[in-house]
Coordinates of C-alpha atoms in Angstrom, one line a residue:
X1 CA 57.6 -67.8 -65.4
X2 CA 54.2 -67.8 -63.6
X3 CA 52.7 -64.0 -62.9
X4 CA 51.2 -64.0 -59.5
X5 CA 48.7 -61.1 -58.3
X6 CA 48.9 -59.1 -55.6
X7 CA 45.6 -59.1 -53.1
X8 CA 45.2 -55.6 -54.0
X9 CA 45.3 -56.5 -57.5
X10 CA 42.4 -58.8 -57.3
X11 CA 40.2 -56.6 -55.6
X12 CA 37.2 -55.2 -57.3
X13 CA 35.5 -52.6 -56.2
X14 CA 32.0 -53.4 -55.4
X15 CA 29.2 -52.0 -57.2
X16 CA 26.6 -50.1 -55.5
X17 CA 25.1 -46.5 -54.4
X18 CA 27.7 -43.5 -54.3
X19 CA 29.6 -42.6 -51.3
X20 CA 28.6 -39.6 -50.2
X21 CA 30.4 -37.2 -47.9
X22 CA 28.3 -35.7 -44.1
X23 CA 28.2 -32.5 -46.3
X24 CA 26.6 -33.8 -49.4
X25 CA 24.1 -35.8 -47.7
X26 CA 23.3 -32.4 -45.5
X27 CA 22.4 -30.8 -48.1
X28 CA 20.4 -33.2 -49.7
X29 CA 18.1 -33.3 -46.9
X30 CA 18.2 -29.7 -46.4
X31 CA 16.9 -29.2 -50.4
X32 CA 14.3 -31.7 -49.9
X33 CA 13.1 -30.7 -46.5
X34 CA 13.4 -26.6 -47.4
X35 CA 11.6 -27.2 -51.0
X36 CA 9.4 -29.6 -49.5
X37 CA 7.7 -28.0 -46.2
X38 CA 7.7 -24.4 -47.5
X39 CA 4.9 -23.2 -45.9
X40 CA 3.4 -24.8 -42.9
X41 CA 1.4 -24.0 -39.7
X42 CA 1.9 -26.5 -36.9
X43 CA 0.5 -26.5 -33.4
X44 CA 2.0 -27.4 -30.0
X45 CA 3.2 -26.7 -26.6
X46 CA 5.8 -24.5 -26.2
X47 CA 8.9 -25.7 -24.1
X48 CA 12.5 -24.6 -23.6
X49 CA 11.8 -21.3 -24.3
X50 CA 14.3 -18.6 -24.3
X51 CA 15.4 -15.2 -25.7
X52 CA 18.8 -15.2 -26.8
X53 CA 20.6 -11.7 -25.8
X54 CA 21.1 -11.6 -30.0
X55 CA 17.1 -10.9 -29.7
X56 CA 16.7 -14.0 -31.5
X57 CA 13.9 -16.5 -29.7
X58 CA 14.2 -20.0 -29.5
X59 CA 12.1 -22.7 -28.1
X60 CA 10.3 -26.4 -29.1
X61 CA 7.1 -27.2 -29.8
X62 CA 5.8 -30.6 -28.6
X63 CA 2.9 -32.6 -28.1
X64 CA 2.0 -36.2 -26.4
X65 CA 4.5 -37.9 -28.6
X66 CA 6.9 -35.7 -30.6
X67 CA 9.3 -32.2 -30.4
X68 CA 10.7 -29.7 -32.5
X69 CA 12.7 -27.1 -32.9
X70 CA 11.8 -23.9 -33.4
X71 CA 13.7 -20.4 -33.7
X72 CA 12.1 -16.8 -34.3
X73 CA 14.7 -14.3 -35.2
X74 CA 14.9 -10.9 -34.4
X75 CA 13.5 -9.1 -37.0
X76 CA 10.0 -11.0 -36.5
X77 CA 9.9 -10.7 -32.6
X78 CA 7.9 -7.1 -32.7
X79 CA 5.2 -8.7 -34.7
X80 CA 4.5 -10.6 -31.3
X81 CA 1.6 -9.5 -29.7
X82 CA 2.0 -11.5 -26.7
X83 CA 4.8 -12.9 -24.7
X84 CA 5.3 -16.7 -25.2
X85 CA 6.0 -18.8 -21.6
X86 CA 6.6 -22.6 -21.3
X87 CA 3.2 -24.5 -21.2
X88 CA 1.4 -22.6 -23.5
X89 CA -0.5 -23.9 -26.6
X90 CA 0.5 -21.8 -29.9
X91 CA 0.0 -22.0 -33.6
X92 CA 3.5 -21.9 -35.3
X93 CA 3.3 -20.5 -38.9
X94 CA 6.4 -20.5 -41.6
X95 CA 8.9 -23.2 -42.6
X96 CA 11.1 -25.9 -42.2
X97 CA 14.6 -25.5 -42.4
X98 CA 17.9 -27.6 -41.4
X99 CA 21.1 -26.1 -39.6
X100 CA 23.4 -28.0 -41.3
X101 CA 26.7 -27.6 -38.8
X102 CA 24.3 -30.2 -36.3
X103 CA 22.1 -31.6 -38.8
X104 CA 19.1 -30.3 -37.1
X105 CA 15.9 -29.6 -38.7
X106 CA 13.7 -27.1 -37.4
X107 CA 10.7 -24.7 -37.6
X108 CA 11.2 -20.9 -39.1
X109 CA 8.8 -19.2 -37.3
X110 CA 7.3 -15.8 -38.9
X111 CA 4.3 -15.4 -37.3
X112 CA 3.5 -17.6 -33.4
X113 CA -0.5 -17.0 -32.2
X114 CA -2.1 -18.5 -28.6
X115 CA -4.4 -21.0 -29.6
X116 CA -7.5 -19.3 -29.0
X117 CA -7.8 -16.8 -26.2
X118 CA -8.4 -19.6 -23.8
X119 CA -4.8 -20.4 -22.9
X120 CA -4.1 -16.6 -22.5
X121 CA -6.8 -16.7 -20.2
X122 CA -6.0 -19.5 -18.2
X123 CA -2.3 -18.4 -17.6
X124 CA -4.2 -15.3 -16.5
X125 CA -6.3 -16.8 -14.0
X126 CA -3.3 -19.1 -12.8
X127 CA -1.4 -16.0 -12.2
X128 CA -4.0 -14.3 -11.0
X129 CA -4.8 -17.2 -8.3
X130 CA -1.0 -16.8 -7.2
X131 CA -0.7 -13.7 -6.6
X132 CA -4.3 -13.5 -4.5
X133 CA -3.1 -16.4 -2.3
X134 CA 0.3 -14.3 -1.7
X135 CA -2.1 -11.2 -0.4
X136 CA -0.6 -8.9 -3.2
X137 CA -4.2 -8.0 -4.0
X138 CA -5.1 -6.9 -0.1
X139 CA -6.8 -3.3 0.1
X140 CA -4.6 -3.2 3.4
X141 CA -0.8 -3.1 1.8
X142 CA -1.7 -0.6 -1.2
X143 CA -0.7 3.0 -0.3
X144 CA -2.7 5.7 -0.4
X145 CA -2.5 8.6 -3.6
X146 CA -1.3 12.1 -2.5
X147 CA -3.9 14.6 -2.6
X148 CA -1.8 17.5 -4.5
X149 CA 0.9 16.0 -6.8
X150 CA 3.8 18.4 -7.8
X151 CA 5.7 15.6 -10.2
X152 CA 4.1 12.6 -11.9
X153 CA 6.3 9.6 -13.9
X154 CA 3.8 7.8 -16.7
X155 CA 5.5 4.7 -18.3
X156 CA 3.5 3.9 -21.2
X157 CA 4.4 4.2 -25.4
X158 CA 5.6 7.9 -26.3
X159 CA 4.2 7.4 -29.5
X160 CA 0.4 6.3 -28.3
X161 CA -2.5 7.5 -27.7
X162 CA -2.9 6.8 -24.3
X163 CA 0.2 9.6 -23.4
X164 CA -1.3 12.6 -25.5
X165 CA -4.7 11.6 -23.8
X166 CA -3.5 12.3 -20.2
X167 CA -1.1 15.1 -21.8
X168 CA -4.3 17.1 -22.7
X169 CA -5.7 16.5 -19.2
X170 CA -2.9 17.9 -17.2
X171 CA -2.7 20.9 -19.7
X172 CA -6.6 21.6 -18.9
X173 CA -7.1 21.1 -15.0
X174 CA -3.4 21.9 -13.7
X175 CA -1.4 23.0 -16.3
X176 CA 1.9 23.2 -13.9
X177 CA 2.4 19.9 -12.8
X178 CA 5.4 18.5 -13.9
X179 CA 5.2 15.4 -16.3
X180 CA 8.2 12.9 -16.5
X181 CA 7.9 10.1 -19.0
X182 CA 9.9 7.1 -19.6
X183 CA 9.1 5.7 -22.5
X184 CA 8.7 2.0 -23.1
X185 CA 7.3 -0.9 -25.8
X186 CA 3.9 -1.8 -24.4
X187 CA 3.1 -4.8 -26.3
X188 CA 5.6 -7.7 -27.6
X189 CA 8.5 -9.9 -26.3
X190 CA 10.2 -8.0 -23.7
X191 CA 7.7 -5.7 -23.2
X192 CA 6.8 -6.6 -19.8
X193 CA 10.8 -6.5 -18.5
X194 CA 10.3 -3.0 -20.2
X195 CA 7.7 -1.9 -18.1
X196 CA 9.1 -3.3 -14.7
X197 CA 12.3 -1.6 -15.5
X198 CA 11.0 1.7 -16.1
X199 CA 8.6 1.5 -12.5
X200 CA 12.1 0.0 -10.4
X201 CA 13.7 3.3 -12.8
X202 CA 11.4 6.0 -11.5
X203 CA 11.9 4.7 -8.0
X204 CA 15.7 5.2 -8.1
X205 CA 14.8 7.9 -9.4
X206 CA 12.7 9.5 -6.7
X207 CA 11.6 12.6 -8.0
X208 CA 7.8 11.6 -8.6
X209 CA 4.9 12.0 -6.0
X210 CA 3.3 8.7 -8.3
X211 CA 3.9 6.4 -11.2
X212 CA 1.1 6.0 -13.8
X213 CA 1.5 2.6 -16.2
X214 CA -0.8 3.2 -19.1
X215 CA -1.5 2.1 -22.8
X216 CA -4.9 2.0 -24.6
X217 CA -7.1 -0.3 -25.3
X218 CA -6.7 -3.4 -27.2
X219 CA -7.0 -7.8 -27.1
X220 CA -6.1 -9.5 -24.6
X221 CA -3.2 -10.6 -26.5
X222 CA -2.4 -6.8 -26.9
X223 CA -2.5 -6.1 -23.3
X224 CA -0.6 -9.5 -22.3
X225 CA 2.5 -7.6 -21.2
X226 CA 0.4 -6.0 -18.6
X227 CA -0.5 -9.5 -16.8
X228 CA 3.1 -10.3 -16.7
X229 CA 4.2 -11.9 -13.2
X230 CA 7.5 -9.3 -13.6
X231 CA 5.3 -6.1 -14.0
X232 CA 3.3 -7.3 -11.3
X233 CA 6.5 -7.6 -8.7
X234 CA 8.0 -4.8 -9.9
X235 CA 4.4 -2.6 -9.0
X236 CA 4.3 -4.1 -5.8
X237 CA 7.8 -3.5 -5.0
X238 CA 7.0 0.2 -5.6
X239 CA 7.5 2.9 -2.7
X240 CA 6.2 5.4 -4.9
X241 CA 1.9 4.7 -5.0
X242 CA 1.3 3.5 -8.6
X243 CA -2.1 4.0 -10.7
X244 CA -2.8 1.2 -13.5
X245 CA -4.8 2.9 -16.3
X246 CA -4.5 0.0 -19.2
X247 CA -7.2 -0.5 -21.8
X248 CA -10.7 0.4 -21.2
X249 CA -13.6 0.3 -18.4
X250 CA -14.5 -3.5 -19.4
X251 CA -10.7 -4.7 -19.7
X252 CA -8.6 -5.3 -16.9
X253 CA -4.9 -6.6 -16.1
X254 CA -3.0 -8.3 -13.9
X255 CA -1.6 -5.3 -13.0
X256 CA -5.0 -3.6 -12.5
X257 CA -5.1 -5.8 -9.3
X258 CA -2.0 -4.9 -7.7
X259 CA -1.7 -1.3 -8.1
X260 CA -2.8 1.3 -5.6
X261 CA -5.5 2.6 -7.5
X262 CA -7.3 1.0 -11.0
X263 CA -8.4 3.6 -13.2
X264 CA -10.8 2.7 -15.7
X265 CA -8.9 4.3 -18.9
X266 CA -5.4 6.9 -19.1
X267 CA -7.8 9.8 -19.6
X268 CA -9.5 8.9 -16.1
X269 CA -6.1 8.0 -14.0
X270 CA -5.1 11.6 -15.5
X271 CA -8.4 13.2 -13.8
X272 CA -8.2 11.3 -10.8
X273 CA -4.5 12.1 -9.7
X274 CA -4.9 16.2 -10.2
X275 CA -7.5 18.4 -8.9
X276 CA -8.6 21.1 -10.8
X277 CA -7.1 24.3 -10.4
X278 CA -10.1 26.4 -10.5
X279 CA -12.2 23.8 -8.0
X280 CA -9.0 24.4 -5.5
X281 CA -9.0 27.8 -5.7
X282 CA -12.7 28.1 -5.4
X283 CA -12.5 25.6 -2.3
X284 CA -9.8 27.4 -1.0
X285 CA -12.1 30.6 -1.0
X286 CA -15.2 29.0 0.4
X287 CA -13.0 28.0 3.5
X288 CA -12.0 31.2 4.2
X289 CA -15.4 32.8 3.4
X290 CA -17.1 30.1 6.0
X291 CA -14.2 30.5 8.6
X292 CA -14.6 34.5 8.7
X293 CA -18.4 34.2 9.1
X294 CA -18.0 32.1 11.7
X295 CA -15.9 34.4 13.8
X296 CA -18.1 37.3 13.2
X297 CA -21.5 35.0 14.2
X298 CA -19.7 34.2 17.1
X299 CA -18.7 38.2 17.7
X300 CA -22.1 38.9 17.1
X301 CA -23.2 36.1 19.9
X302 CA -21.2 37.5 22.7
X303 CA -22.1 41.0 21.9
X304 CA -25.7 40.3 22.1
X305 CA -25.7 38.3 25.6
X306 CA -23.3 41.8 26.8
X307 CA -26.3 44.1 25.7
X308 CA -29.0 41.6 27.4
X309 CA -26.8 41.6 30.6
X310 CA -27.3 45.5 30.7
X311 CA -30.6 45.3 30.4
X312 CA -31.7 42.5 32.5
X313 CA -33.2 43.5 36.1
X314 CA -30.3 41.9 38.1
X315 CA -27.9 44.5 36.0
X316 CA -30.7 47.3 37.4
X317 CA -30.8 45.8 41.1
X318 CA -29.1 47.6 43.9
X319 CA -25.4 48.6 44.3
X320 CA -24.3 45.4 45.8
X321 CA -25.9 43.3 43.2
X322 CA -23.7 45.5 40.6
X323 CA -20.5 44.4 42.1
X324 CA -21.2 40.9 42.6
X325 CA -21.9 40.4 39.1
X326 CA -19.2 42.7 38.0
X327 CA -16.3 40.3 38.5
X328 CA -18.5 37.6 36.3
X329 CA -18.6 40.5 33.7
X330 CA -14.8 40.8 33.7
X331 CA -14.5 37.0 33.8
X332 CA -17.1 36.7 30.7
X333 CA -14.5 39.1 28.6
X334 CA -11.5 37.4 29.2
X335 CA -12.5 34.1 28.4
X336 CA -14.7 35.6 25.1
X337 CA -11.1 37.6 24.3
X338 CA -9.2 34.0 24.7
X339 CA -11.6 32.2 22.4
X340 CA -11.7 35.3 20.1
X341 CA -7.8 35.3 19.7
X342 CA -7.8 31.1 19.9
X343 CA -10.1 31.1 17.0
X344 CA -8.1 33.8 14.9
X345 CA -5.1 32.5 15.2
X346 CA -6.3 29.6 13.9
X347 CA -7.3 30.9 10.9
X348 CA -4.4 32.7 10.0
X349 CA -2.3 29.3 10.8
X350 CA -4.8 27.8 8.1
X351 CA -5.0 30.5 5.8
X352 CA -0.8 30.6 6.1
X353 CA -1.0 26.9 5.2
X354 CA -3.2 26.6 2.5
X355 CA -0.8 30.1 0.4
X356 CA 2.0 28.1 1.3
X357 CA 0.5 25.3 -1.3
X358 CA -0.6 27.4 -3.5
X359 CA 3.0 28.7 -3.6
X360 CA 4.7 25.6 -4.1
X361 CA 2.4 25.0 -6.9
X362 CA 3.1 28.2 -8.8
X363 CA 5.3 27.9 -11.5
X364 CA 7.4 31.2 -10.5
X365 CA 8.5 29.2 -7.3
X366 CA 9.5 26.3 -9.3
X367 CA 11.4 28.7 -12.0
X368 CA 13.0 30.6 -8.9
X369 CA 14.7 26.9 -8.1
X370 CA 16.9 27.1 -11.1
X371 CA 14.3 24.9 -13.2
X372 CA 13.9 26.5 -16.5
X373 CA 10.7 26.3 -19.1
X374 CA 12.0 25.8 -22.9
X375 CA 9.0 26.3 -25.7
X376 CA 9.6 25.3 -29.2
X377 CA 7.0 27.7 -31.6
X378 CA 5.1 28.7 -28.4
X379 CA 4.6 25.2 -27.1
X380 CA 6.3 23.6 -24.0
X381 CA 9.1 20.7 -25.2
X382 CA 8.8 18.3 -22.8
X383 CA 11.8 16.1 -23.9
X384 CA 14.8 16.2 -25.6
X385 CA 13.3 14.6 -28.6
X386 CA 11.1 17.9 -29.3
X387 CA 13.6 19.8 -30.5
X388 CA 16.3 19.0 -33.5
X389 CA 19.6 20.6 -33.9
X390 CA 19.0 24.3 -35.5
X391 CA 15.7 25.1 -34.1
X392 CA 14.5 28.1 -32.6
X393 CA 13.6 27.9 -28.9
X394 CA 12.9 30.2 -26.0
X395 CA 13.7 29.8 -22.2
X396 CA 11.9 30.7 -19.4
X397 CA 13.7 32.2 -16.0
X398 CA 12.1 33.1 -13.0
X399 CA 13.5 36.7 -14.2
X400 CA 12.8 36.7 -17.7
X401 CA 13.0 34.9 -21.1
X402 CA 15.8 34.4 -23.1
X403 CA 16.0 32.9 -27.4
X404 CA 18.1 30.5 -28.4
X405 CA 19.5 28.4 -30.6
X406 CA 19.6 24.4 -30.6
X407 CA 22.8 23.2 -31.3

């Protein structure tokens, strides 16, 4: 009896490379790419770029022929000193890595530099071309700064230099003003939407006679956020006048251009948006001083032309010549009594004016308004931040102090 063989029976499998599953062969490429490219820098134009809301930042780098991936994650993004934008040319530093779920290989980013500060200047000058040919630089639409603040907002770093600089001002040439800070990241991705916020905050707000934005000195990497096309909207959409005080004399911003007023450094917006107590209360003086000599020059004058009238011949003449000139005499009075009283009256509607100021700007009227002064070891706390659960404090009425406890 013959034996016959099934097809499947006479099937060999062929000999060959292993099968290998999508999984294996991911990883395969993900240890040789990973181990392979484990430190590289790699330069290009950025494109597709986007902050996810994780904080995590993705975009591609290309150039005349190729693209890639890249991603920066969270933790890295504060080491930015500059905020990335589509079309600009960077130098990518750190490694290659594969997302295996799409079997996409890309650039981990730790560090991401401008290539040279030439493309940070030309975005600059693009933007700045923009905004010129939009009028948002015109003398004519910028509002003017009001003479005696009572409130001020500064956006700006609450750990930087640039606030205890303008703090110390204040303090020295009119130590009652009332500072109120909103505190915001001044260099970095999302820096720039920080600062907008805070100037569109302050306006909602509406409690401030002006908005300072301010940060210190640094590149022009460092001061990037400050030539942001979002900080420079948000300034101009402002209804509250707004002073730009970023970096030093020789550095200037974006938003140096469309603010109100461009002060070379915080220290000088601080001294040019207060006046010095003692200067006002000597000016204040002088007017007075000036006003009451002026009155008594011009008693003097009239008083004088009375005692020449007496002794003038026509005065001396006969009867008849008495009375005709004695209605002009009476005349002469009235209208010197009418000035007199005009010009007195003036001067107490001044002099009324200028104590009415001065009031406002005492502290005891802004303490008799319910506001309240809270020192920490003798020294004003400004925020809630100065003072911790436990400590010591003591509060200021407008009829007395009061210790207490924080709790």
């Amino acid at each position: 009896m013959s034996t016959q063989l099934s097809l499947l029976d006479q099937y060999e499998e062929p000999s060959g490379p292993k099968v290998l599953t999508v999984s294996e062969l991911t990883r395969r490429i993900k240890r040789t790419l990973e181990t392979g490219f484990t430190s590289l820098s790699v330069e290009g134009e950025i494109t597709n770029f986007k902050v996810h809301s994780s904080g995590h930042i993705y975009f591609s780098l290309k150039d005349s022929s190729a693209l890639i991936s890249a991603v920066m994650w969270r933790s890295r993004a504060p080491s930015l000193s500059f905020t990335p934008e589509d079309g600009m040319k960077v130098i990518a530093t750190g490694r290659i890595t594969l997302f295996e779920a799409r079997g996409i290989y890309q650039i981990d980013v730790t560090s991401l530099r401008p290539v040279g500060v030439g493309e940070l200047q030309i975005a600059f000058e693009k933007l700045k071309r923009k905004l010129a040919a939009e009028g948002l630089f015109d003398e004519e639409r910028k509002k003017s700064l009001p003479r005696y603040p009572i409130s001020i907002g500064i956006v700006t770093s609450e750990t930087g230099a640039a606030l205890f600089d303008m703090l110390h001002v204040f303090e020295k040439r009119f130590p009652t003003i009332e500072i109120v800070l909103c505190p915001v990241q001044v260099q970095g991705v999302g820096a720039g939407r920080g600062i907008a916020r805070a100037v569109a905050d302050f306006n909602d707000y509406g409690q401030v006679d002006l908005i300072i934005v301010a940060r210190g000195g640094g590149s022009l990497e460092d001061l990037w956020a400050f030539n942001e096309e979002i900080v420079a909207r948000a300034i101009v959409a402002s209804h509250i006048p707004v002073v730009s005080a970023v970096g030093h004399e020789v550095d200037f911003t974006i938003s140096d251009f469309v603010s109100d007023l461009r002060a070379p450094t915080p220290t000088a917006a601080a001294q040019l948006v207060v006046p010095d107590k003692s200067a006002l209360l000597d000016t204040i003086f002088n007017y007075w001083y000036h006003s009451y000599r002026s009155i008594q020059k011009s008693i003097q004058f009239h008083k004088d032309r009375f005692r020449n009238l007496l002794r003038s011949y026509s005065f001396n003449r006969p009867l008849d010549l008495l009375r005709q000139y004695d209605q002009r005499v009476d005349e002469l009075e009235r209208s010197m009594t009418a000035a007199m009283t005009h010009k007195v009256s003036l001067l107490h509607a001044q002099t009324n004016s200028l104590r009415d100021q001065l009031a406002a700007l005492d502290p005891q009227s802004i303490l008799r308004r319910g506001y309240t002064i809270v020192r920490k070891n003798g020294r004003i706390a400004g925020s809630r931040r100065d003072v911790n659960t436990g400590d010591d404090i003591e509060i200021t009425f407008h009829d007395g102090k009061a210790l207490s406890k924080v709790s």
